[in-house]
Coordinates of C-alpha atoms in Angstrom, one line a residue:
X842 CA -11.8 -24.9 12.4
X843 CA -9.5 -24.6 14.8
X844 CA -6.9 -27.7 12.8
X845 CA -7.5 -26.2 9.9
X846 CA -6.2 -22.0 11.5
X847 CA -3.7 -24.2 13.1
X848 CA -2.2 -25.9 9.8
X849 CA -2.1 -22.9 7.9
X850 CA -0.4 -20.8 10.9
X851 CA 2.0 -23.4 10.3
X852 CA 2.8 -23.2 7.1
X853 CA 3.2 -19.3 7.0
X854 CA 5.3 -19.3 9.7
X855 CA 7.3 -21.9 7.4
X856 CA 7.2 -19.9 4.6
X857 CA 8.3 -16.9 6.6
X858 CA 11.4 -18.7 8.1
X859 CA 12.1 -20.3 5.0
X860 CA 12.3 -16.9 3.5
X861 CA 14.3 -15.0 6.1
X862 CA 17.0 -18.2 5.8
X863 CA 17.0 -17.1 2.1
X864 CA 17.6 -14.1 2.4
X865 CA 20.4 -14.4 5.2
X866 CA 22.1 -16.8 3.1
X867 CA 22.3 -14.5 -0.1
X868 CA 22.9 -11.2 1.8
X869 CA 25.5 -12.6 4.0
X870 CA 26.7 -16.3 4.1
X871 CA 27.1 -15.9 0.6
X872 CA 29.3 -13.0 0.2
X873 CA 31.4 -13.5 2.8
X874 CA 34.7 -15.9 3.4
X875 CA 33.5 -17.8 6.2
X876 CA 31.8 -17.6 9.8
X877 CA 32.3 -14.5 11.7
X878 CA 30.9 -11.3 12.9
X879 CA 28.9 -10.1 9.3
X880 CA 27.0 -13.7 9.6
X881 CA 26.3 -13.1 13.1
X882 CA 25.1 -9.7 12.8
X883 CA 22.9 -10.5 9.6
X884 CA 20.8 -13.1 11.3
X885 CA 20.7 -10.8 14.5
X886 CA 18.9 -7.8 12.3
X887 CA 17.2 -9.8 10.3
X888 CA 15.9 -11.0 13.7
X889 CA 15.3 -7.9 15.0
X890 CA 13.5 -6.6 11.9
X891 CA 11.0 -9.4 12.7
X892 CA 10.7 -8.6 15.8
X893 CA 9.5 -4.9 16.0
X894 CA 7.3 -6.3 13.1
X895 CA 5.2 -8.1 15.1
X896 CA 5.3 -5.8 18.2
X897 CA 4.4 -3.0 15.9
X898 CA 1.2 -5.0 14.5
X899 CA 0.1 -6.4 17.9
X900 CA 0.8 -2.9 19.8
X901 CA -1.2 -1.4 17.4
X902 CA -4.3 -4.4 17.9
X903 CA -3.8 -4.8 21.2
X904 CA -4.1 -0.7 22.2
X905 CA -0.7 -0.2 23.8
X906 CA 0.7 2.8 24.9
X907 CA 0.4 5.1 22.4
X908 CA 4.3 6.3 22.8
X909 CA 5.2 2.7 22.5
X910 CA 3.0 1.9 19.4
X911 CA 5.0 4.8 17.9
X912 CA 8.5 3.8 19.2
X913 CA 8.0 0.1 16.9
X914 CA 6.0 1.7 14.1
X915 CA 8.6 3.4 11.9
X916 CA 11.1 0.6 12.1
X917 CA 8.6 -2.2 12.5
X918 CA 6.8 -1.4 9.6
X919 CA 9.3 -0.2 7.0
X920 CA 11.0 -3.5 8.2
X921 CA 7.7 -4.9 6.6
X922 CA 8.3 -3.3 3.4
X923 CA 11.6 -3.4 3.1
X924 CA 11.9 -7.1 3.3
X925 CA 9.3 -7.5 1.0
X926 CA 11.8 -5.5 -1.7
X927 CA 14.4 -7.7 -0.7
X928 CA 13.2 -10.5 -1.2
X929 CA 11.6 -9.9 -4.9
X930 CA 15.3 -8.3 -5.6
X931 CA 17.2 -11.3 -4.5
X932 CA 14.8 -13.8 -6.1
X933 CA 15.5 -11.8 -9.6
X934 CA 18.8 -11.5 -8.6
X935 CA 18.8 -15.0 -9.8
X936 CA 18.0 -14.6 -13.1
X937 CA 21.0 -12.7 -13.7
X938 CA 23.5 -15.0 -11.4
X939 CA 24.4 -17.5 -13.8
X940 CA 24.8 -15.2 -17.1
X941 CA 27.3 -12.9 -14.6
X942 CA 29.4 -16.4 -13.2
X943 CA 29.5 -17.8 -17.4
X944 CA 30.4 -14.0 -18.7
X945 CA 33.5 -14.4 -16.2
X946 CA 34.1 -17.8 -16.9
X947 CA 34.6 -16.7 -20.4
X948 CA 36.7 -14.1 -19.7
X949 CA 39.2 -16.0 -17.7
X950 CA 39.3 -18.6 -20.3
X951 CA 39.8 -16.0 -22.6
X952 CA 42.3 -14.8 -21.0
X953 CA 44.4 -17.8 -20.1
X954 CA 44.4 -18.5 -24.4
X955 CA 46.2 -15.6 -24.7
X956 CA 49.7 -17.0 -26.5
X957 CA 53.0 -16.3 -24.1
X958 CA 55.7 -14.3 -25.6
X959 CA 58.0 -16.2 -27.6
X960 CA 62.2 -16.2 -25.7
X961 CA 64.3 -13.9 -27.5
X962 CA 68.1 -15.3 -29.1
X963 CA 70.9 -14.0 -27.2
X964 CA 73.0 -11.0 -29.0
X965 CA 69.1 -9.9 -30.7
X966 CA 67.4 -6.6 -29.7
X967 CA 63.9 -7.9 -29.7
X968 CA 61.1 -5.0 -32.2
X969 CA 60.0 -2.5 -29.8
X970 CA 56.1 -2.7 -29.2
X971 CA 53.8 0.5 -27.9
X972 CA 53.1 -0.3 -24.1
X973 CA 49.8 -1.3 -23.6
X974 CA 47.6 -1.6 -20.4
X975 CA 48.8 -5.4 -18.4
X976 CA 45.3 -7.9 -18.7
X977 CA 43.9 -8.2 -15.5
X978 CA 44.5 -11.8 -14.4
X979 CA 41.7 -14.3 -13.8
X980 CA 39.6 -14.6 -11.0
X981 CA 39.9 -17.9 -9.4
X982 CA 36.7 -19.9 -9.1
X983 CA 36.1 -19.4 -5.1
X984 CA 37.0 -15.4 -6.0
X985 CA 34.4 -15.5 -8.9
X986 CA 31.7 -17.1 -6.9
X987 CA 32.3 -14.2 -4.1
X988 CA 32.3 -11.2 -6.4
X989 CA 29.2 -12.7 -7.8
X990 CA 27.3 -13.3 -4.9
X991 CA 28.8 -9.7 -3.6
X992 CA 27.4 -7.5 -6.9
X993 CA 24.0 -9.5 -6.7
X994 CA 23.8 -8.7 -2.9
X995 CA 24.7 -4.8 -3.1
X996 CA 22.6 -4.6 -5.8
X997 CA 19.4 -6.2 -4.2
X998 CA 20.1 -3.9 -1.5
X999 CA 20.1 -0.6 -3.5
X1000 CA 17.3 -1.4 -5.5
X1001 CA 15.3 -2.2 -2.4
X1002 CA 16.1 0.6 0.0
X1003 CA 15.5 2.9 -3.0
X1004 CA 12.3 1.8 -3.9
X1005 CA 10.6 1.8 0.0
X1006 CA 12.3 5.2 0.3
X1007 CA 10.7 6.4 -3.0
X1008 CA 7.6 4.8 -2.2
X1009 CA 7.6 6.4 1.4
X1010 CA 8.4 9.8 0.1
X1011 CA 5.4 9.7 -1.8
X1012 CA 3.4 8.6 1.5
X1013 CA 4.6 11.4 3.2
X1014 CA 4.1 14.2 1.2
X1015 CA 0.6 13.5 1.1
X1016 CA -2.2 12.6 -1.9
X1017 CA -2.5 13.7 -5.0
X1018 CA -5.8 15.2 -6.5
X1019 CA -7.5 12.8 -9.3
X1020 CA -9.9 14.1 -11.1
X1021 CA -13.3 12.0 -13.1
X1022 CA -16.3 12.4 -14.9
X1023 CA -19.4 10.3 -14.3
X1024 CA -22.3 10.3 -16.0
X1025 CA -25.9 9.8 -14.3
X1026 CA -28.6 8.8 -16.4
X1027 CA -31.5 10.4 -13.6
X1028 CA -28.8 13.6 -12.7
X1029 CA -30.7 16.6 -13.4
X1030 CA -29.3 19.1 -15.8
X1031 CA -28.9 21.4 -12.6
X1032 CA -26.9 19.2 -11.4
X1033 CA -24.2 18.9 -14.1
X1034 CA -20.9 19.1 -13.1
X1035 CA -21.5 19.1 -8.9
X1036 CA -18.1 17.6 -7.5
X1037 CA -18.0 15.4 -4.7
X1038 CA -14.3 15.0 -3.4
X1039 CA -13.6 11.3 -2.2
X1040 CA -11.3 10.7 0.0
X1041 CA -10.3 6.9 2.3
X1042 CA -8.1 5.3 4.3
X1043 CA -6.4 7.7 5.9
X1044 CA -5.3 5.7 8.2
X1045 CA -4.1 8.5 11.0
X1046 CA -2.1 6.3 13.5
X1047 CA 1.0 6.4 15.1
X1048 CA 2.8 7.0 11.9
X1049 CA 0.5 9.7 10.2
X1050 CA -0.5 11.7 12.3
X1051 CA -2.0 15.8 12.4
X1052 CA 0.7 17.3 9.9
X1053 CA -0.8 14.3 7.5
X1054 CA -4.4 15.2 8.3
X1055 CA -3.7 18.8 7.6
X1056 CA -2.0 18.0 4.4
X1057 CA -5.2 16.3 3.1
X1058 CA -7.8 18.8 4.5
X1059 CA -5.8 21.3 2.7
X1060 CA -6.0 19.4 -0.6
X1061 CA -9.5 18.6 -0.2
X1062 CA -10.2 22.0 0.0
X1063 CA -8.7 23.5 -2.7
X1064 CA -10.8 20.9 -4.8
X1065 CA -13.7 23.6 -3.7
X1066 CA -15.8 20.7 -3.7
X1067 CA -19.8 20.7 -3.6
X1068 CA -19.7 17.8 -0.8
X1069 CA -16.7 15.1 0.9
X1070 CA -17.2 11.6 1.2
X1071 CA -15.1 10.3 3.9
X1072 CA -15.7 6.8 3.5
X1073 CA -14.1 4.7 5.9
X1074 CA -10.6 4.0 7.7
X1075 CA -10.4 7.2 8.8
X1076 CA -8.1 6.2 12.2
X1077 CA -6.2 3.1 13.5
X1078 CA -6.2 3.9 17.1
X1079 CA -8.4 4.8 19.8
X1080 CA -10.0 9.1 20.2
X1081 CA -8.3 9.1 23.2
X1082 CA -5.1 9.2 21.3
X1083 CA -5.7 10.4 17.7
X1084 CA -8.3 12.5 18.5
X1085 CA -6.0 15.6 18.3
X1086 CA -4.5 14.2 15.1
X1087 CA -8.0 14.1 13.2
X1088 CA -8.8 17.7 14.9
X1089 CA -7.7 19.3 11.0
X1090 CA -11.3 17.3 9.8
X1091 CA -12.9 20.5 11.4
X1092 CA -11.4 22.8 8.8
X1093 CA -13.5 21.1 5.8
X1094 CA -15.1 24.1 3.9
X1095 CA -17.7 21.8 1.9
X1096 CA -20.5 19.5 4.0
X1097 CA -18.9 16.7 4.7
X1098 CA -20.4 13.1 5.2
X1099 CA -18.5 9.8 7.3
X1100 CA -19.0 5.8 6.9
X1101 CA -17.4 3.5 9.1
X1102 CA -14.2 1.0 7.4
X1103 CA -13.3 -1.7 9.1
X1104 CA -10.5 -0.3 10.8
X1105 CA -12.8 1.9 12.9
X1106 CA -14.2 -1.5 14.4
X1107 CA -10.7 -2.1 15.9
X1108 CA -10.5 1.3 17.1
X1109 CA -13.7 1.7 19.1
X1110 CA -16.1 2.8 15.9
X1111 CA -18.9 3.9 18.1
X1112 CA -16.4 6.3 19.3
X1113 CA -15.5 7.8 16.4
X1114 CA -18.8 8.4 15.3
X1115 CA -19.3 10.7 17.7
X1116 CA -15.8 12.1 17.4
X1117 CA -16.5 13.1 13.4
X1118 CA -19.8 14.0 14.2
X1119 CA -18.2 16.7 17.1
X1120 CA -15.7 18.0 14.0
X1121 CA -18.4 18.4 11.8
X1122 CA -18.7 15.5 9.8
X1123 CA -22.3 14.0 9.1
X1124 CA -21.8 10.2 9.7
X1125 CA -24.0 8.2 7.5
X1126 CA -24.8 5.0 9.8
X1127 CA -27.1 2.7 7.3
X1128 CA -28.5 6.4 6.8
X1129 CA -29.9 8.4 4.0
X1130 CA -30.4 12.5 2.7
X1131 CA -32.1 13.7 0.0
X1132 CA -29.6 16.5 -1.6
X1133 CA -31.2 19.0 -3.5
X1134 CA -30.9 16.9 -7.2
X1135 CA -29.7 13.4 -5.5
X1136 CA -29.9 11.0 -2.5
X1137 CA -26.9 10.3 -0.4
X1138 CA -26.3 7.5 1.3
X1139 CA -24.2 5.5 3.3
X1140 CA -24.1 1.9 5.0
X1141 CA -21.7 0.7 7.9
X1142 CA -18.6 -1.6 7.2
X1143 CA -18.9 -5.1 6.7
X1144 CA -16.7 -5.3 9.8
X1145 CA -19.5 -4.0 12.1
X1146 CA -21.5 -7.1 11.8
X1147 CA -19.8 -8.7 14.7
X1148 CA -20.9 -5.8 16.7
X1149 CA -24.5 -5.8 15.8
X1150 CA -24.0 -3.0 13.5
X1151 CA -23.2 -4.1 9.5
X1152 CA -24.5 -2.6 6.9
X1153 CA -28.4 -2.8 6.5
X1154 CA -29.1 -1.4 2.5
X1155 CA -32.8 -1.6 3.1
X1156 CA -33.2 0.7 5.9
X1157 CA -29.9 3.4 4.1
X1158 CA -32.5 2.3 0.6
X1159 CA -35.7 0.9 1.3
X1160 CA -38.4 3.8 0.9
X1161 CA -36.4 6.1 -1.7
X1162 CA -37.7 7.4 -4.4
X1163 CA -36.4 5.1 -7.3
X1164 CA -36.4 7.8 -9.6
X1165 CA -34.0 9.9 -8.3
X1166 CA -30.5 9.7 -8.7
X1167 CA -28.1 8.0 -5.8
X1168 CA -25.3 7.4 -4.7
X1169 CA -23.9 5.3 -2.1
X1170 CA -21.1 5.8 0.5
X1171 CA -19.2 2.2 1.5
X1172 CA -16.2 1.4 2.2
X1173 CA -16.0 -1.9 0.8
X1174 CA -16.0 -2.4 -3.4
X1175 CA -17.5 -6.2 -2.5
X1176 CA -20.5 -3.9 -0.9
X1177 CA -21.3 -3.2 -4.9
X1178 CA -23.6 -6.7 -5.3
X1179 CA -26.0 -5.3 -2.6
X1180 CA -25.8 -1.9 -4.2
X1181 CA -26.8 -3.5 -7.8
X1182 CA -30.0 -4.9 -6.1
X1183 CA -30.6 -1.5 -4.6
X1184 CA -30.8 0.2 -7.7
X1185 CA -28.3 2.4 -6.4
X1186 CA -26.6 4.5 -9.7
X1187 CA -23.1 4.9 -8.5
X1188 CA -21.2 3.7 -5.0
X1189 CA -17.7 5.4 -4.2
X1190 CA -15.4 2.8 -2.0
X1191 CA -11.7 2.7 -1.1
X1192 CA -10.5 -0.2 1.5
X1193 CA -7.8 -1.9 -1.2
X1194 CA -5.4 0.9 -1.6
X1195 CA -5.0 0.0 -5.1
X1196 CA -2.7 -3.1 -3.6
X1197 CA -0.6 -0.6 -1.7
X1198 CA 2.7 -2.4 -2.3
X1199 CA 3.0 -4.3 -5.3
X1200 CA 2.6 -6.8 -6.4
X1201 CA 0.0 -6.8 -4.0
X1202 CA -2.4 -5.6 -6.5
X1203 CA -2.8 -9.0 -7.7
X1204 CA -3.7 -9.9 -4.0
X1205 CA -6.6 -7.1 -3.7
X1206 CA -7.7 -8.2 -7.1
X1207 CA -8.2 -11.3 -5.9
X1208 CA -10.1 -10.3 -2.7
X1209 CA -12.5 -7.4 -4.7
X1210 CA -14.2 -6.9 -7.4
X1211 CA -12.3 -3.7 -8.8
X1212 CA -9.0 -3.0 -7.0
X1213 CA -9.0 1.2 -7.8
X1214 CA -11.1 3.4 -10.7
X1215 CA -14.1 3.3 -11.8
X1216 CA -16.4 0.1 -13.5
X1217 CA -19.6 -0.3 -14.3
X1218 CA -21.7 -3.4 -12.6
X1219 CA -25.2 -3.1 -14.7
X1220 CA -26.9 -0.3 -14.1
X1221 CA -24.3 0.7 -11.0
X1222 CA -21.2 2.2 -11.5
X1223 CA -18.6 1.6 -8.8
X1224 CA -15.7 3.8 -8.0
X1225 CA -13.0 2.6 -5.8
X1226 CA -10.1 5.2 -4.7
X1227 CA -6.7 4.3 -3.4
X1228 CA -7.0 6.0 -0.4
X1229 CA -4.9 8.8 0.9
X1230 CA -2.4 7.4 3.2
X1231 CA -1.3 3.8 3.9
X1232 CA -2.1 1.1 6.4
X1233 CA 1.4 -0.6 8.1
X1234 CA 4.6 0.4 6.3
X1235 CA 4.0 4.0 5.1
X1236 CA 5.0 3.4 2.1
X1237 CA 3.6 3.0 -1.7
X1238 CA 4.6 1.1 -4.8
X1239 CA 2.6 0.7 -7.8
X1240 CA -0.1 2.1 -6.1
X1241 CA 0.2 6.3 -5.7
X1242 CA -1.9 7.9 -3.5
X1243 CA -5.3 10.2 -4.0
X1244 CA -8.3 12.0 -3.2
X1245 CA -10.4 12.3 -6.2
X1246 CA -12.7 14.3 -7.2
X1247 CA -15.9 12.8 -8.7
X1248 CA -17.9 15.2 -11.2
X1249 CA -21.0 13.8 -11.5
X1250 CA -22.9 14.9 -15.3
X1251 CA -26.1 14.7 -16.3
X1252 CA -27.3 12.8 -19.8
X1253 CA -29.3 15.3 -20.1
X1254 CA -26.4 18.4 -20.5

């Protein structure tokens, strides 16, 4: 096991290097003249990108101080994102680099065919012609290959920086409200219509921190929602230093129910459970309640299993009444396959963040059964949100944002 971590640590750190030299060479040995100060200067940010990367990654793991962890976030992780952008950009950029080199090829051949002006007899007044603009002449070869490499470069840049600026924008300004119907066969028609407002991943840390917790407690509760499912990565930090920032939590109008993500194993779950439960919250540890016209329940994180406390469906399931409706609070959408042999009618999840920054969508798809909405898995319906806030960089692509709001309806309406 420890050969076959070691090979593959290997070759990511090959593919990362490989990477970085790629994009040094495009961004800056190719659009300049020769060796000298931009060349130097590249390789030293790219360098240093990398470098408050990882500090900002294993500051946050290893529970440094809290001012440090938010001294390497914001550069560390947008660093993250932004070579991400520049990369994809650069690698298209390649598409387009040969068409732009022949389109100037032929325009300096083009240009060199033009006939010269004939020599005029002496003693002759040659026909007056209307003045027109000179032709630009013909970029030489090492000039062509340079203007190229210059476009493709500024270009690559633009489109990145705008789109991790977009995408964090989005971040920032906090979630926006989804709205969807799901019908319950064994809902009561009393029940038609009760709304439960679904919100994950937060991800409070030292990026997001109490202005982002307000901004989602506030949208929750203009929802007016019957009940919130908070279900899982609330935090990614320890109570003693986010506990202020998740203080808004106590605000929630509705009753308000907590599972465990993963993240809250590497931030002292046990913890946090008490923390929620102190703000109001009702955390759901493998636990169950009957509602008035449904059970509610919720089952720990897969991630709690190397603590002694993973999910355990038959003691959240075991004894309930199989003909009332339920539905099931965890965090994780690969949680559904237990839930199906539960009988459970509908389980709402987050965890994938809808891929967060794409095209990492095609990652989460390959990791969970549904990556964001809602799908159907026999007789159990699964809804998966794309979380609130964002894990790392703070930023989005692809993948916006939200706290929905699940209206459950009856068959029977």
């Amino acid at each position: 096991m420890v050969v076959v971590f070691g090979v593959f640590a290997l070759l990511a750190l090959g593919v990362l290097v490989a990477g970085n030299w790629y994009l040094w060479r495009r961004l800056f040995r190719d659009t300049t003249r020769g060796p000298g100060l931009a060349r130097r200067a590249g390789a030293a940010g790219i360098a240093a990108g990398w470098v408050l990367a990882v500090g900002a990654v294993v500051g946050e793991r290893a529970g440094a101080p809290f001012w440090l962890q938010q001294v390497l976030a914001w550069p560390g992780f947008l660093w993250l994102a932004l070579s991400i952008y520049l990369l994809l950009a650069v690698a298209a950029g390649e598409v387009v680099r040969p068409l732009l080199r022949r389109l100037l090829e032929r325009r300096a051949r083009a240009t060199a065919a033009v006939p010269q002006a004939q020599p005029v007899p002496a003693g002759t007044v040659p026909p007056q012609a209307p003045e027109a603009e000179p032709e630009p002449a013909p970029l030489p070869e090492p000039s062509r290959r340079l203007f190229v490499s210059r476009a493709l470069a500024g270009a690559a840049a633009a489109a990145a920086v705008g789109t991790v600026g977009y995408g964090t924008y989005g971040v920032l300004r906090g979630p926006a409200v989804k709205r969807v119907t799901v019908p319950l066969a064994k809902l009561p028609r009393a029940a038609h219509g009760y709304r439960i407002a679904v919100v994950s991943d937060i991800h409070l840390g030292p990026i997001l921190g109490r202005g982002f917790a307000q901004k989602v407690v506030d949208t929750i509760n203009a929802t007016q929602p019957d009940i919130v499912a908070v279900v899982g990565d609330l935090v990614d930090g320890s109570v003693k230093n986010l506990g202020p920032a998740a203080a808004p939590l106590s605000q929630l109008k509705a009753p308000s129910y907590f599972v465990t993500g993963n993240h809250e194993y590497f931030s002292g779950a046990r913890q946090w459970v008490q923390e929620v439960r102190r703000l109001g919250l009702h955390p759901l540890e493998n636990a169950r309640t009957e509602l008035p016209w449904f059970d509610l329940a919720g089952v720990n994180d897969i991630a709690g299993e190397s603590e002694g406390q993973g999910p355990d469906f038959t003691k959240a399931l075991g004894d309930r009444d199989a003909a009332r409706a339920c539905v099931l609070l965890a965090h994780q959408p690969v949680q559904i396959h237990d839930a199906v042999k539960h009988g459970v009618d509908l389980q709402l999840s987050g965890h994938t963040h809808g891929g967060q920054l794409w095209p990492g969508n095609f990652i989460a798809a390959a990791a969970n059964p549904t990556v964001a909405g809602l799908e159907r898995y026999g007789d159990t319906q699964l809804y998966v949100s794309r979380g609130a806030g964002a894990w790392g960089p703070p930023t989005r692509v692809g993948a916006p944002s939200d706290i929905t709001v699940i209206e459950l309806a009856s068959t029977q309406a």
